[in-house]
PDB file of C-alpha atoms in Angstrom:
ATOM      1  CA  UNK A   1       9.454  -4.867   5.957  1.00 83.00           C
ATOM      2  CA  UNK A   2      11.194  -1.703   7.676  1.00 87.00           C
ATOM      3  CA  UNK A   3      14.202  -3.137   7.034  1.00 87.00           C
ATOM      4  CA  UNK A   4      13.873  -3.827   3.285  1.00 84.00           C
ATOM      5  CA  UNK A   5      12.513   0.131   3.568  1.00 83.00           C
ATOM      6  CA  UNK A   6      15.871   0.917   5.008  1.00 87.00           C
ATOM      7  CA  UNK A   7      18.217  -0.563   2.544  1.00 84.00           C
ATOM      8  CA  UNK A   8      16.366   1.823   0.349  1.00 82.00           C
ATOM      9  CA  UNK A   9      18.587   4.760   1.862  1.00 85.00           C
ATOM     10  CA  UNK A  10      21.603   2.894   1.759  1.00 85.00           C
ATOM     11  CA  UNK A  11      21.283   2.235  -2.373  1.00 81.00           C
ATOM     12  CA  UNK A  12      20.433   6.379  -2.305  1.00 83.00           C
ATOM     13  CA  UNK A  13      23.515   6.827  -1.031  1.00 86.00           C
ATOM     14  CA  UNK A  14      25.807   5.110  -3.003  1.00 85.00           C
ATOM     15  CA  UNK A  15      24.186   6.345  -6.262  1.00 80.00           C
ATOM     16  CA  UNK A  16      24.575   9.449  -5.086  1.00 82.00           C
ATOM     17  CA  UNK A  17      28.438   8.434  -4.571  1.00 85.00           C
ATOM     18  CA  UNK A  18      28.293   7.175  -8.151  1.00 80.00           C
ATOM     19  CA  UNK A  19      27.163  10.170  -9.563  1.00 74.00           C
ATOM     20  CA  UNK A  20      29.319  12.634  -7.553  1.00 70.00           C
ATOM     21  CA  UNK A  21      30.019  15.591  -9.682  1.00 59.00           C
ATOM     22  CA  UNK A  22      27.466  14.633 -12.342  1.00 62.00           C
ATOM     23  CA  UNK A  23      24.020  17.265 -12.234  1.00 54.00           C
ATOM     24  CA  UNK A  24      21.288  14.509 -11.427  1.00 54.00           C
ATOM     25  CA  UNK A  25      17.678  16.447 -10.825  1.00 52.00           C
ATOM     26  CA  UNK A  26      16.197  13.453  -9.339  1.00 50.00           C
ATOM     27  CA  UNK A  27      18.766  13.160  -6.419  1.00 48.00           C
ATOM     28  CA  UNK A  28      19.035  16.739  -5.967  1.00 49.00           C
ATOM     29  CA  UNK A  29      15.946  18.113  -4.018  1.00 46.00           C
ATOM     30  CA  UNK A  30      14.671  21.522  -5.343  1.00 47.00           C
ATOM     31  CA  UNK A  31      13.737  22.559  -1.774  1.00 58.00           C
ATOM     32  CA  UNK A  32      15.046  22.133   1.923  1.00 66.00           C
ATOM     33  CA  UNK A  33      13.953  18.610   2.736  1.00 70.00           C
ATOM     34  CA  UNK A  34      13.258  17.541   6.251  1.00 82.00           C
ATOM     35  CA  UNK A  35      13.718  13.809   6.503  1.00 84.00           C
ATOM     36  CA  UNK A  36      11.177  14.324   9.683  1.00 87.00           C
ATOM     37  CA  UNK A  37       8.525  14.821   7.254  1.00 86.00           C
ATOM     38  CA  UNK A  38       8.385  11.127   6.583  1.00 87.00           C
ATOM     39  CA  UNK A  39       8.131  10.267   9.865  1.00 91.00           C
ATOM     40  CA  UNK A  40       3.656  10.438   9.692  1.00 91.00           C
ATOM     41  CA  UNK A  41       3.733   8.178   6.711  1.00 90.00           C
ATOM     42  CA  UNK A  42       5.863   5.619   8.060  1.00 91.00           C
ATOM     43  CA  UNK A  43       3.482   5.368  11.414  1.00 93.00           C
ATOM     44  CA  UNK A  44       0.559   5.011   9.132  1.00 92.00           C
ATOM     45  CA  UNK A  45       2.609   2.318   6.951  1.00 90.00           C
ATOM     46  CA  UNK A  46       3.125   0.538  10.433  1.00 91.00           C
ATOM     47  CA  UNK A  47       0.247   1.005  11.899  1.00 93.00           C
ATOM     48  CA  UNK A  48      -1.776   0.174   8.645  1.00 92.00           C
ATOM     49  CA  UNK A  49       0.188  -3.487   8.001  1.00 89.00           C
ATOM     50  CA  UNK A  50      -0.103  -4.235  11.237  1.00 89.00           C
ATOM     51  CA  UNK A  51      -3.909  -4.249  11.078  1.00 91.00           C
ATOM     52  CA  UNK A  52      -3.734  -5.879   8.046  1.00 90.00           C
ATOM     53  CA  UNK A  53      -1.648  -8.866   9.113  1.00 85.00           C
ATOM     54  CA  UNK A  54      -3.716  -9.415  12.358  1.00 86.00           C
ATOM     55  CA  UNK A  55      -7.014  -9.153   9.988  1.00 88.00           C
ATOM     56  CA  UNK A  56      -5.191 -12.001   7.851  1.00 84.00           C
ATOM     57  CA  UNK A  57      -5.082 -14.551  10.185  1.00 82.00           C
ATOM     58  CA  UNK A  58      -9.246 -14.104  10.595  1.00 82.00           C
ATOM     59  CA  UNK A  59      -9.955 -14.409   7.081  1.00 80.00           C
ATOM     60  CA  UNK A  60      -8.771 -15.887   3.362  1.00 76.00           C
ATOM     61  CA  UNK A  61      -5.699 -14.509   1.561  1.00 74.00           C
ATOM     62  CA  UNK A  62      -7.669 -13.850  -1.312  1.00 71.00           C
ATOM     63  CA  UNK A  63     -10.010 -11.557   0.147  1.00 76.00           C
ATOM     64  CA  UNK A  64      -7.564  -9.975   2.488  1.00 80.00           C
ATOM     65  CA  UNK A  65      -6.072  -8.955  -1.217  1.00 75.00           C
ATOM     66  CA  UNK A  66      -9.548  -8.275  -2.483  1.00 75.00           C
ATOM     67  CA  UNK A  67     -10.644  -6.073   0.452  1.00 81.00           C
ATOM     68  CA  UNK A  68      -7.731  -4.012   0.027  1.00 79.00           C
ATOM     69  CA  UNK A  69      -9.006  -2.435  -2.883  1.00 74.00           C
ATOM     70  CA  UNK A  70     -10.895  -0.163  -0.386  1.00 80.00           C
ATOM     71  CA  UNK A  71      -7.866   2.100  -0.578  1.00 80.00           C
ATOM     72  CA  UNK A  72      -8.864   3.212  -3.757  1.00 77.00           C
ATOM     73  CA  UNK A  73     -11.937   4.664  -2.309  1.00 82.00           C
ATOM     74  CA  UNK A  74     -10.258   6.387   0.460  1.00 87.00           C
ATOM     75  CA  UNK A  75      -7.310   7.735  -1.535  1.00 83.00           C
ATOM     76  CA  UNK A  76      -9.582   9.182  -4.141  1.00 83.00           C
ATOM     77  CA  UNK A  77     -11.160  10.993  -1.540  1.00 86.00           C
ATOM     78  CA  UNK A  78      -8.365  11.886   0.642  1.00 87.00           C
ATOM     79  CA  UNK A  79      -6.568  13.270  -2.617  1.00 83.00           C
ATOM     80  CA  UNK A  80     -10.116  15.675  -3.262  1.00 85.00           C
ATOM     81  CA  UNK A  81      -9.595  16.845   0.695  1.00 82.00           C
ATOM     82  CA  UNK A  82      -6.204  17.327   0.818  1.00 80.00           C
ATOM     83  CA  UNK A  83      -4.318  17.814  -2.376  1.00 78.00           C
ATOM     84  CA  UNK A  84      -7.276  19.676  -3.923  1.00 79.00           C
ATOM     85  CA  UNK A  85      -7.511  17.293  -7.216  1.00 79.00           C
ATOM     86  CA  UNK A  86     -10.891  17.257  -8.981  1.00 82.00           C
ATOM     87  CA  UNK A  87     -12.339  13.770 -10.021  1.00 80.00           C
ATOM     88  CA  UNK A  88     -14.093  13.667 -12.909  1.00 83.00           C
ATOM     89  CA  UNK A  89     -17.475  11.909 -13.554  1.00 85.00           C
ATOM     90  CA  UNK A  90     -16.195   8.359 -14.417  1.00 83.00           C
ATOM     91  CA  UNK A  91     -13.773   8.427 -11.058  1.00 82.00           C
ATOM     92  CA  UNK A  92     -16.693   9.026  -9.275  1.00 86.00           C
ATOM     93  CA  UNK A  93     -18.425   5.560 -10.694  1.00 88.00           C
ATOM     94  CA  UNK A  94     -15.331   4.003 -10.373  1.00 84.00           C
ATOM     95  CA  UNK A  95     -15.426   4.388  -6.742  1.00 85.00           C
ATOM     96  CA  UNK A  96     -19.262   3.296  -6.778  1.00 88.00           C
ATOM     97  CA  UNK A  97     -18.075   0.387  -8.825  1.00 87.00           C
ATOM     98  CA  UNK A  98     -15.607  -0.448  -6.362  1.00 83.00           C
ATOM     99  CA  UNK A  99     -17.807  -0.087  -2.861  1.00 84.00           C
ATOM    100  CA  UNK A 100     -20.093  -2.493  -5.144  1.00 87.00           C
ATOM    101  CA  UNK A 101     -17.622  -5.417  -5.570  1.00 83.00           C
ATOM    102  CA  UNK A 102     -16.128  -4.993  -1.888  1.00 80.00           C
ATOM    103  CA  UNK A 103     -20.248  -5.894  -1.016  1.00 82.00           C
ATOM    104  CA  UNK A 104     -19.878  -9.054  -3.075  1.00 83.00           C
ATOM    105  CA  UNK A 105     -16.243  -9.768  -1.861  1.00 78.00           C
ATOM    106  CA  UNK A 106     -17.560  -9.409   1.719  1.00 75.00           C
ATOM    107  CA  UNK A 107     -20.875 -11.475   0.857  1.00 79.00           C
ATOM    108  CA  UNK A 108     -18.920 -14.758  -0.709  1.00 75.00           C
ATOM    109  CA  UNK A 109     -16.905 -14.439   2.619  1.00 69.00           C
ATOM    110  CA  UNK A 110     -20.676 -14.807   4.357  1.00 71.00           C
ATOM    111  CA  UNK A 111     -22.003 -17.397   2.306  1.00 70.00           C
ATOM    112  CA  UNK A 112     -18.612 -19.512   2.437  1.00 68.00           C
ATOM    113  CA  UNK A 113     -18.226 -22.503   4.349  1.00 58.00           C
ATOM    114  CA  UNK A 114     -15.646 -21.749   7.256  1.00 54.00           C
ATOM    115  CA  UNK A 115     -13.642 -24.265   9.244  1.00 53.00           C
ATOM    116  CA  UNK A 116     -12.620 -24.722  12.841  1.00 53.00           C
ATOM    117  CA  UNK A 117      -9.775 -22.178  12.217  1.00 57.00           C
ATOM    118  CA  UNK A 118     -12.074 -19.048  10.776  1.00 64.00           C
ATOM    119  CA  UNK A 119     -15.184 -18.940  12.069  1.00 75.00           C
ATOM    120  CA  UNK A 120     -17.905 -16.632  10.597  1.00 76.00           C
ATOM    121  CA  UNK A 121     -17.302 -13.833  13.393  1.00 79.00           C
ATOM    122  CA  UNK A 122     -13.466 -13.965  12.918  1.00 81.00           C
ATOM    123  CA  UNK A 123     -14.144 -13.244   9.107  1.00 81.00           C
ATOM    124  CA  UNK A 124     -16.213 -10.586   9.333  1.00 84.00           C
ATOM    125  CA  UNK A 125     -13.979  -9.054  11.830  1.00 87.00           C
ATOM    126  CA  UNK A 126     -11.060  -9.174   9.755  1.00 86.00           C
ATOM    127  CA  UNK A 127     -12.665  -8.112   6.780  1.00 85.00           C
ATOM    128  CA  UNK A 128     -13.787  -4.801   8.875  1.00 90.00           C
ATOM    129  CA  UNK A 129     -10.200  -4.852  10.216  1.00 92.00           C
ATOM    130  CA  UNK A 130      -8.511  -4.716   6.451  1.00 91.00           C
ATOM    131  CA  UNK A 131     -11.059  -2.073   5.393  1.00 89.00           C
ATOM    132  CA  UNK A 132     -10.321  -0.073   8.543  1.00 92.00           C
ATOM    133  CA  UNK A 133      -6.654  -0.482   7.751  1.00 92.00           C
ATOM    134  CA  UNK A 134      -6.989   1.014   4.037  1.00 90.00           C
ATOM    135  CA  UNK A 135      -8.663   4.269   5.296  1.00 92.00           C
ATOM    136  CA  UNK A 136      -4.978   4.747   7.133  1.00 93.00           C
ATOM    137  CA  UNK A 137      -2.955   3.405   4.305  1.00 90.00           C
ATOM    138  CA  UNK A 138      -4.696   5.957   2.042  1.00 90.00           C
ATOM    139  CA  UNK A 139      -3.738   8.637   4.249  1.00 91.00           C
ATOM    140  CA  UNK A 140      -0.201   7.292   4.035  1.00 89.00           C
ATOM    141  CA  UNK A 141      -0.201   7.447   0.048  1.00 85.00           C
ATOM    142  CA  UNK A 142      -1.298  10.879  -0.202  1.00 88.00           C
ATOM    143  CA  UNK A 143       1.053  12.307   2.468  1.00 87.00           C
ATOM    144  CA  UNK A 144       3.611  10.945   0.390  1.00 82.00           C
ATOM    145  CA  UNK A 145       2.334  12.132  -2.697  1.00 80.00           C
ATOM    146  CA  UNK A 146       2.312  15.469  -1.533  1.00 82.00           C
ATOM    147  CA  UNK A 147       5.734  15.288   0.343  1.00 80.00           C
ATOM    148  CA  UNK A 148       7.351  13.748  -2.664  1.00 77.00           C
ATOM    149  CA  UNK A 149       5.852  16.384  -5.502  1.00 75.00           C
ATOM    150  CA  UNK A 150       6.617  19.484  -3.290  1.00 77.00           C
ATOM    151  CA  UNK A 151      10.089  18.229  -2.095  1.00 78.00           C
ATOM    152  CA  UNK A 152      11.162  16.558  -5.449  1.00 78.00           C
ATOM    153  CA  UNK A 153      12.578  13.705  -3.329  1.00 80.00           C
ATOM    154  CA  UNK A 154      14.147  10.642  -4.797  1.00 80.00           C
ATOM    155  CA  UNK A 155      12.045   7.870  -4.470  1.00 77.00           C
ATOM    156  CA  UNK A 156      14.788   5.673  -2.691  1.00 80.00           C
ATOM    157  CA  UNK A 157      15.150   8.244  -0.287  1.00 84.00           C
ATOM    158  CA  UNK A 158      11.490   8.608   0.353  1.00 83.00           C
ATOM    159  CA  UNK A 159      11.397   4.754   0.900  1.00 82.00           C
ATOM    160  CA  UNK A 160      14.469   4.612   2.882  1.00 87.00           C
ATOM    161  CA  UNK A 161      13.783   7.475   5.367  1.00 89.00           C
ATOM    162  CA  UNK A 162      10.124   5.559   5.885  1.00 89.00           C
ATOM    163  CA  UNK A 163      11.989   2.615   6.658  1.00 89.00           C
ATOM    164  CA  UNK A 164      14.980   4.208   8.937  1.00 92.00           C
ATOM    165  CA  UNK A 165      11.593   5.793  11.284  1.00 93.00           C
ATOM    166  CA  UNK A 166       9.621   2.352  10.963  1.00 91.00           C
ATOM    167  CA  UNK A 167      12.275   0.087  11.894  1.00 92.00           C
ATOM    168  CA  UNK A 168      14.222   2.293  14.516  1.00 93.00           C
ATOM    169  CA  UNK A 169      10.254   2.708  16.640  1.00 93.00           C
ATOM    170  CA  UNK A 170       9.487  -0.966  16.151  1.00 91.00           C
ATOM    171  CA  UNK A 171      13.064  -1.908  17.255  1.00 91.00           C
ATOM    172  CA  UNK A 172      12.402   0.127  20.580  1.00 93.00           C
ATOM    173  CA  UNK A 173       8.966  -1.412  20.896  1.00 92.00           C
ATOM    174  CA  UNK A 174      10.132  -5.075  21.010  1.00 90.00           C
ATOM    175  CA  UNK A 175      11.093  -4.112  24.299  1.00 91.00           C
ATOM    176  CA  UNK A 176       8.003  -3.662  25.806  1.00 92.00           C
ATOM    177  CA  UNK A 177       6.374  -6.295  23.780  1.00 89.00           C
ATOM    178  CA  UNK A 178       8.570  -9.266  25.565  1.00 89.00           C
ATOM    179  CA  UNK A 179       6.966  -8.401  28.704  1.00 90.00           C
ATOM    180  CA  UNK A 180       3.376  -7.408  28.061  1.00 88.00           C
ATOM    181  CA  UNK A 181       1.093 -11.140  28.221  1.00 87.00           C
ATOM    182  CA  UNK A 182      -0.904 -11.472  25.195  1.00 79.00           C
ATOM    183  CA  UNK A 183      -2.717 -15.091  26.482  1.00 75.00           C
ATOM    184  CA  UNK A 184      -4.444 -17.002  23.642  1.00 70.00           C
ATOM    185  CA  UNK A 185      -3.537 -14.190  21.198  1.00 70.00           C
ATOM    186  CA  UNK A 186       0.379 -14.615  21.547  1.00 73.00           C
ATOM    187  CA  UNK A 187       1.985 -17.632  19.246  1.00 71.00           C
ATOM    188  CA  UNK A 188       4.893 -17.513  21.452  1.00 75.00           C
ATOM    189  CA  UNK A 189       5.417 -20.310  23.995  1.00 79.00           C
ATOM    190  CA  UNK A 190       5.831 -17.729  26.690  1.00 82.00           C
ATOM    191  CA  UNK A 191       2.538 -16.142  25.946  1.00 83.00           C
ATOM    192  CA  UNK A 192       3.917 -12.339  25.373  1.00 87.00           C
ATOM    193  CA  UNK A 193       2.948 -10.125  22.796  1.00 85.00           C
ATOM    194  CA  UNK A 194       6.169 -10.311  20.763  1.00 86.00           C
ATOM    195  CA  UNK A 195       9.434 -12.472  21.608  1.00 88.00           C
ATOM    196  CA  UNK A 196      12.094 -11.782  20.038  1.00 88.00           C
ATOM    197  CA  UNK A 197      14.695 -13.802  21.166  1.00 89.00           C
ATOM    198  CA  UNK A 198      12.671 -16.714  20.357  1.00 89.00           C
ATOM    199  CA  UNK A 199      12.325 -15.425  17.061  1.00 88.00           C
ATOM    200  CA  UNK A 200      16.391 -15.276  16.278  1.00 90.00           C
ATOM    201  CA  UNK A 201      16.760 -18.603  17.760  1.00 91.00           C
ATOM    202  CA  UNK A 202      14.177 -19.713  15.279  1.00 90.00           C
ATOM    203  CA  UNK A 203      16.077 -18.169  12.541  1.00 91.00           C
ATOM    204  CA  UNK A 204      19.173 -19.803  13.548  1.00 89.00           C
ATOM    205  CA  UNK A 205      18.056 -23.050  13.455  1.00 91.00           C
ATOM    206  CA  UNK A 206      15.868 -23.065  10.592  1.00 90.00           C
ATOM    207  CA  UNK A 207      18.050 -21.608   7.632  1.00 90.00           C
ATOM    208  CA  UNK A 208      14.908 -22.255   5.337  1.00 92.00           C
ATOM    209  CA  UNK A 209      13.352 -19.050   7.636  1.00 92.00           C
ATOM    210  CA  UNK A 210      16.705 -16.962   7.278  1.00 91.00           C
ATOM    211  CA  UNK A 211      15.998 -17.426   3.492  1.00 93.00           C
ATOM    212  CA  UNK A 212      12.412 -16.270   3.310  1.00 89.00           C
ATOM    213  CA  UNK A 213      13.285 -13.001   5.724  1.00 89.00           C
ATOM    214  CA  UNK A 214      16.157 -12.654   3.053  1.00 90.00           C
ATOM    215  CA  UNK A 215      13.553 -12.536  -0.132  1.00 89.00           C
ATOM    216  CA  UNK A 216      10.601 -10.992   2.150  1.00 85.00           C
ATOM    217  CA  UNK A 217      13.459  -7.956   2.595  1.00 85.00           C
ATOM    218  CA  UNK A 218      14.580  -7.533  -1.385  1.00 86.00           C
ATOM    219  CA  UNK A 219      11.152  -7.807  -2.252  1.00 84.00           C
ATOM    220  CA  UNK A 220       9.715  -5.240   0.117  1.00 80.00           C
ATOM    221  CA  UNK A 221      12.691  -3.176  -0.973  1.00 79.00           C
ATOM    222  CA  UNK A 222      12.084  -3.298  -4.275  1.00 80.00           C
ATOM    223  CA  UNK A 223       8.392  -3.106  -3.906  1.00 77.00           C
ATOM    224  CA  UNK A 224       8.157   0.331  -2.077  1.00 71.00           C
ATOM    225  CA  UNK A 225      10.813   1.945  -4.499  1.00 74.00           C
ATOM    226  CA  UNK A 226       8.618   0.812  -7.554  1.00 77.00           C
ATOM    227  CA  UNK A 227       5.314   2.129  -5.544  1.00 73.00           C
ATOM    228  CA  UNK A 228       7.157   5.511  -4.722  1.00 69.00           C
ATOM    229  CA  UNK A 229       8.459   5.988  -8.401  1.00 74.00           C
ATOM    230  CA  UNK A 230       4.884   5.445  -9.930  1.00 75.00           C
ATOM    231  CA  UNK A 231       3.725   7.764  -6.702  1.00 68.00           C
ATOM    232  CA  UNK A 232       6.150  10.787  -8.049  1.00 68.00           C
ATOM    233  CA  UNK A 233       5.850   9.919 -11.979  1.00 71.00           C
ATOM    234  CA  UNK A 234       1.841   9.540 -11.867  1.00 70.00           C
ATOM    235  CA  UNK A 235      -0.291   9.748  -8.444  1.00 66.00           C
ATOM    236  CA  UNK A 236      -0.714   7.767  -5.641  1.00 58.00           C
ATOM    237  CA  UNK A 237      -4.087   6.264  -6.722  1.00 58.00           C
ATOM    238  CA  UNK A 238      -2.315   5.197 -10.111  1.00 65.00           C
ATOM    239  CA  UNK A 239      -0.116   3.223  -7.533  1.00 66.00           C
ATOM    240  CA  UNK A 240      -3.170   1.817  -5.618  1.00 62.00           C
ATOM    241  CA  UNK A 241      -4.711   0.628  -9.066  1.00 62.00           C
ATOM    242  CA  UNK A 242      -1.332  -1.291  -9.998  1.00 68.00           C
ATOM    243  CA  UNK A 243      -1.174  -2.506  -6.858  1.00 67.00           C
ATOM    244  CA  UNK A 244      -4.536  -4.020  -6.936  1.00 62.00           C
ATOM    245  CA  UNK A 245      -3.736  -6.623  -9.845  1.00 65.00           C
ATOM    246  CA  UNK A 246      -1.756  -8.729  -7.881  1.00 70.00           C
ATOM    247  CA  UNK A 247      -5.217 -10.204  -6.391  1.00 68.00           C
ATOM    248  CA  UNK A 248      -5.878 -12.393  -9.171  1.00 69.00           C
ATOM    249  CA  UNK A 249      -1.960 -14.076  -8.457  1.00 73.00           C
ATOM    250  CA  UNK A 250      -2.645 -14.340  -4.643  1.00 75.00           C
ATOM    251  CA  UNK A 251      -6.134 -16.169  -5.484  1.00 72.00           C
ATOM    252  CA  UNK A 252      -4.968 -18.647  -8.132  1.00 75.00           C
ATOM    253  CA  UNK A 253      -1.926 -19.604  -5.626  1.00 78.00           C
ATOM    254  CA  UNK A 254      -4.532 -19.907  -2.948  1.00 75.00           C
ATOM    255  CA  UNK A 255      -6.612 -22.442  -4.709  1.00 75.00           C
ATOM    256  CA  UNK A 256      -4.050 -23.892  -6.573  1.00 80.00           C
ATOM    257  CA  UNK A 257      -2.392 -25.029  -3.356  1.00 79.00           C
ATOM    258  CA  UNK A 258      -5.456 -26.120  -1.319  1.00 74.00           C
ATOM    259  CA  UNK A 259      -5.431 -23.145   1.155  1.00 72.00           C
ATOM    260  CA  UNK A 260      -8.987 -21.888   0.645  1.00 69.00           C
ATOM    261  CA  UNK A 261     -12.388 -23.363  -1.691  1.00 69.00           C
ATOM    262  CA  UNK A 262     -13.760 -21.745  -4.628  1.00 70.00           C
ATOM    263  CA  UNK A 263     -16.446 -19.297  -4.176  1.00 73.00           C
ATOM    264  CA  UNK A 264     -18.070 -18.057  -7.801  1.00 78.00           C
ATOM    265  CA  UNK A 265     -19.081 -14.754  -6.066  1.00 78.00           C
ATOM    266  CA  UNK A 266     -15.347 -14.325  -5.521  1.00 75.00           C
ATOM    267  CA  UNK A 267     -15.022 -14.301  -9.480  1.00 79.00           C
ATOM    268  CA  UNK A 268     -17.772 -11.765  -9.498  1.00 84.00           C
ATOM    269  CA  UNK A 269     -16.475  -9.189  -6.902  1.00 81.00           C
ATOM    270  CA  UNK A 270     -13.223  -9.451  -8.355  1.00 77.00           C
ATOM    271  CA  UNK A 271     -14.423  -8.776 -11.661  1.00 83.00           C
ATOM    272  CA  UNK A 272     -16.171  -5.939 -10.004  1.00 85.00           C
ATOM    273  CA  UNK A 273     -13.267  -4.466  -8.581  1.00 79.00           C
ATOM    274  CA  UNK A 274     -11.516  -4.679 -11.617  1.00 78.00           C
ATOM    275  CA  UNK A 275     -14.072  -2.698 -13.310  1.00 83.00           C
ATOM    276  CA  UNK A 276     -14.105   0.153 -10.742  1.00 82.00           C
ATOM    277  CA  UNK A 277     -10.131   0.582 -10.914  1.00 75.00           C
ATOM    278  CA  UNK A 278     -10.410   0.709 -14.713  1.00 76.00           C
ATOM    279  CA  UNK A 279     -13.110   3.467 -14.590  1.00 81.00           C
ATOM    280  CA  UNK A 280     -11.352   5.443 -11.734  1.00 76.00           C
ATOM    281  CA  UNK A 281      -7.753   5.260 -13.879  1.00 70.00           C
ATOM    282  CA  UNK A 282      -9.191   6.087 -17.522  1.00 72.00           C
ATOM    283  CA  UNK A 283      -8.785   2.635 -18.947  1.00 67.00           C
ATOM    284  CA  UNK A 284     -12.252   3.655 -20.670  1.00 68.00           C
ATOM    285  CA  UNK A 285     -11.180   5.941 -22.435  1.00 71.00           C
ATOM    286  CA  UNK A 286      -8.977   4.466 -25.318  1.00 68.00           C
ATOM    287  CA  UNK A 287     -11.647   2.245 -25.772  1.00 66.00           C
ATOM    288  CA  UNK A 288     -14.061   4.362 -26.489  1.00 70.00           C
ATOM    289  CA  UNK A 289     -11.708   6.518 -28.923  1.00 71.00           C
ATOM    290  CA  UNK A 290     -10.811   3.194 -30.805  1.00 69.00           C
ATOM    291  CA  UNK A 291     -14.829   2.399 -30.964  1.00 70.00           C
ATOM    292  CA  UNK A 292     -15.461   5.598 -32.779  1.00 64.00           C
ATOM    293  CA  UNK A 293     -17.455   7.094 -30.212  1.00 50.00           C
ATOM    294  CA  UNK A 294     -15.736  10.240 -30.073  1.00 47.00           C
ATOM    295  CA  UNK A 295     -11.832  11.553 -28.956  1.00 47.00           C
ATOM    296  CA  UNK A 296     -12.001  12.048 -25.437  1.00 45.00           C
ATOM    297  CA  UNK A 297     -10.721  15.698 -24.550  1.00 47.00           C
ATOM    298  CA  UNK A 298      -6.961  16.181 -23.428  1.00 43.00           C
ATOM    299  CA  UNK A 299      -7.170  16.270 -19.852  1.00 45.00           C
ATOM    300  CA  UNK A 300      -3.900  17.650 -17.759  1.00 45.00           C
ATOM    301  CA  UNK A 301      -2.181  15.208 -15.573  1.00 47.00           C
ATOM    302  CA  UNK A 302      -2.630  14.819 -12.177  1.00 45.00           C
ATOM    303  CA  UNK A 303       1.332  15.153 -11.375  1.00 45.00           C
ATOM    304  CA  UNK A 304       1.173  18.104 -13.794  1.00 41.00           C
ATOM    305  CA  UNK A 305      -1.528  19.897 -11.967  1.00 42.00           C
ATOM    306  CA  UNK A 306       0.139  19.451  -8.868  1.00 39.00           C
ATOM    307  CA  UNK A 307       3.402  20.921 -10.128  1.00 38.00           C
ATOM    308  CA  UNK A 308       2.045  23.822 -12.278  1.00 39.00           C
ATOM    309  CA  UNK A 309       3.434  27.272 -11.252  1.00 38.00           C
ATOM    310  CA  UNK A 310       4.854  27.048  -7.716  1.00 38.00           C
ATOM    311  CA  UNK A 311       5.372  24.347  -5.861  1.00 38.00           C
ATOM    312  CA  UNK A 312       4.617  25.591  -2.174  1.00 36.00           C
ATOM    313  CA  UNK A 313       0.668  26.052  -2.928  1.00 34.00           C
ATOM    314  CA  UNK A 314       0.386  22.100  -3.351  1.00 34.00           C
ATOM    315  CA  UNK A 315      -3.263  22.189  -2.086  1.00 33.00           C
ATOM    316  CA  UNK A 316      -4.454  24.720  -4.624  1.00 38.00           C
ATOM    317  CA  UNK A 317      -6.269  22.651  -7.271  1.00 38.00           C
ATOM    318  CA  UNK A 318      -6.308  25.229 -10.409  1.00 34.00           C
TER     319      UNK A 318
END
């Protein structure tokens, strides 16, 4: 994952070389930029992703993706606390509806039939870990938004800098993980927390694994670049709203491949989650306008409020 993000940094410098001598505000930060600012978001990314991958082994892929919708709740609350953003009534309603959707999805997991691989206790633990990870991810989103706005950081450079930190930190952690016993929690023959040498042997003997890794690196690089671009042009919460829409694709593929059983409560939970995200993102306003219920007042964009006036007082909500 971090190698894919790190590749964005190389793409940024290639873009700079190609545009050398040409004024381009997107590649010329307006304020001095310290790369260490993106170390905390990288640590949040590393921690949150690790927790979510552990939880994914305990629950189904569709529930995993649906419960990730909780990130909208925490991102919205942290945006109020740390970015000085004011939420309107529809956004608070969206948060409440999203919470209701999470309850329905969790109830569907409780009522579903669980095989020997996913016991009920493991499913509950996995669901709670996913929600806990969303708190960490929402901190990452808010930090990225604050730094990207304040220093006008190019999206490729922001993603690549986080990837550099994460790649170096995890590469160093592979050394002690090679010797830490993990017992039944480990999936390696040696029973250690991580066995990088065995992983490289598997990649060398199975070209399909190498192909999957290359596809994963490419998709993550593009996905994170697109995510940071949305954060810079719109907001961190809008990024999370768009990200939650891939839930239906993951759920449909899981059902089609027979990886999980169909449960009607999941449809209800997904629809409630979509309603909550739509309310939060203001998607109901064009509909109300079209139905002739009055034109909604013009509201200043989130990124315009953050960028209005001086860039330094980023937490000023005025």
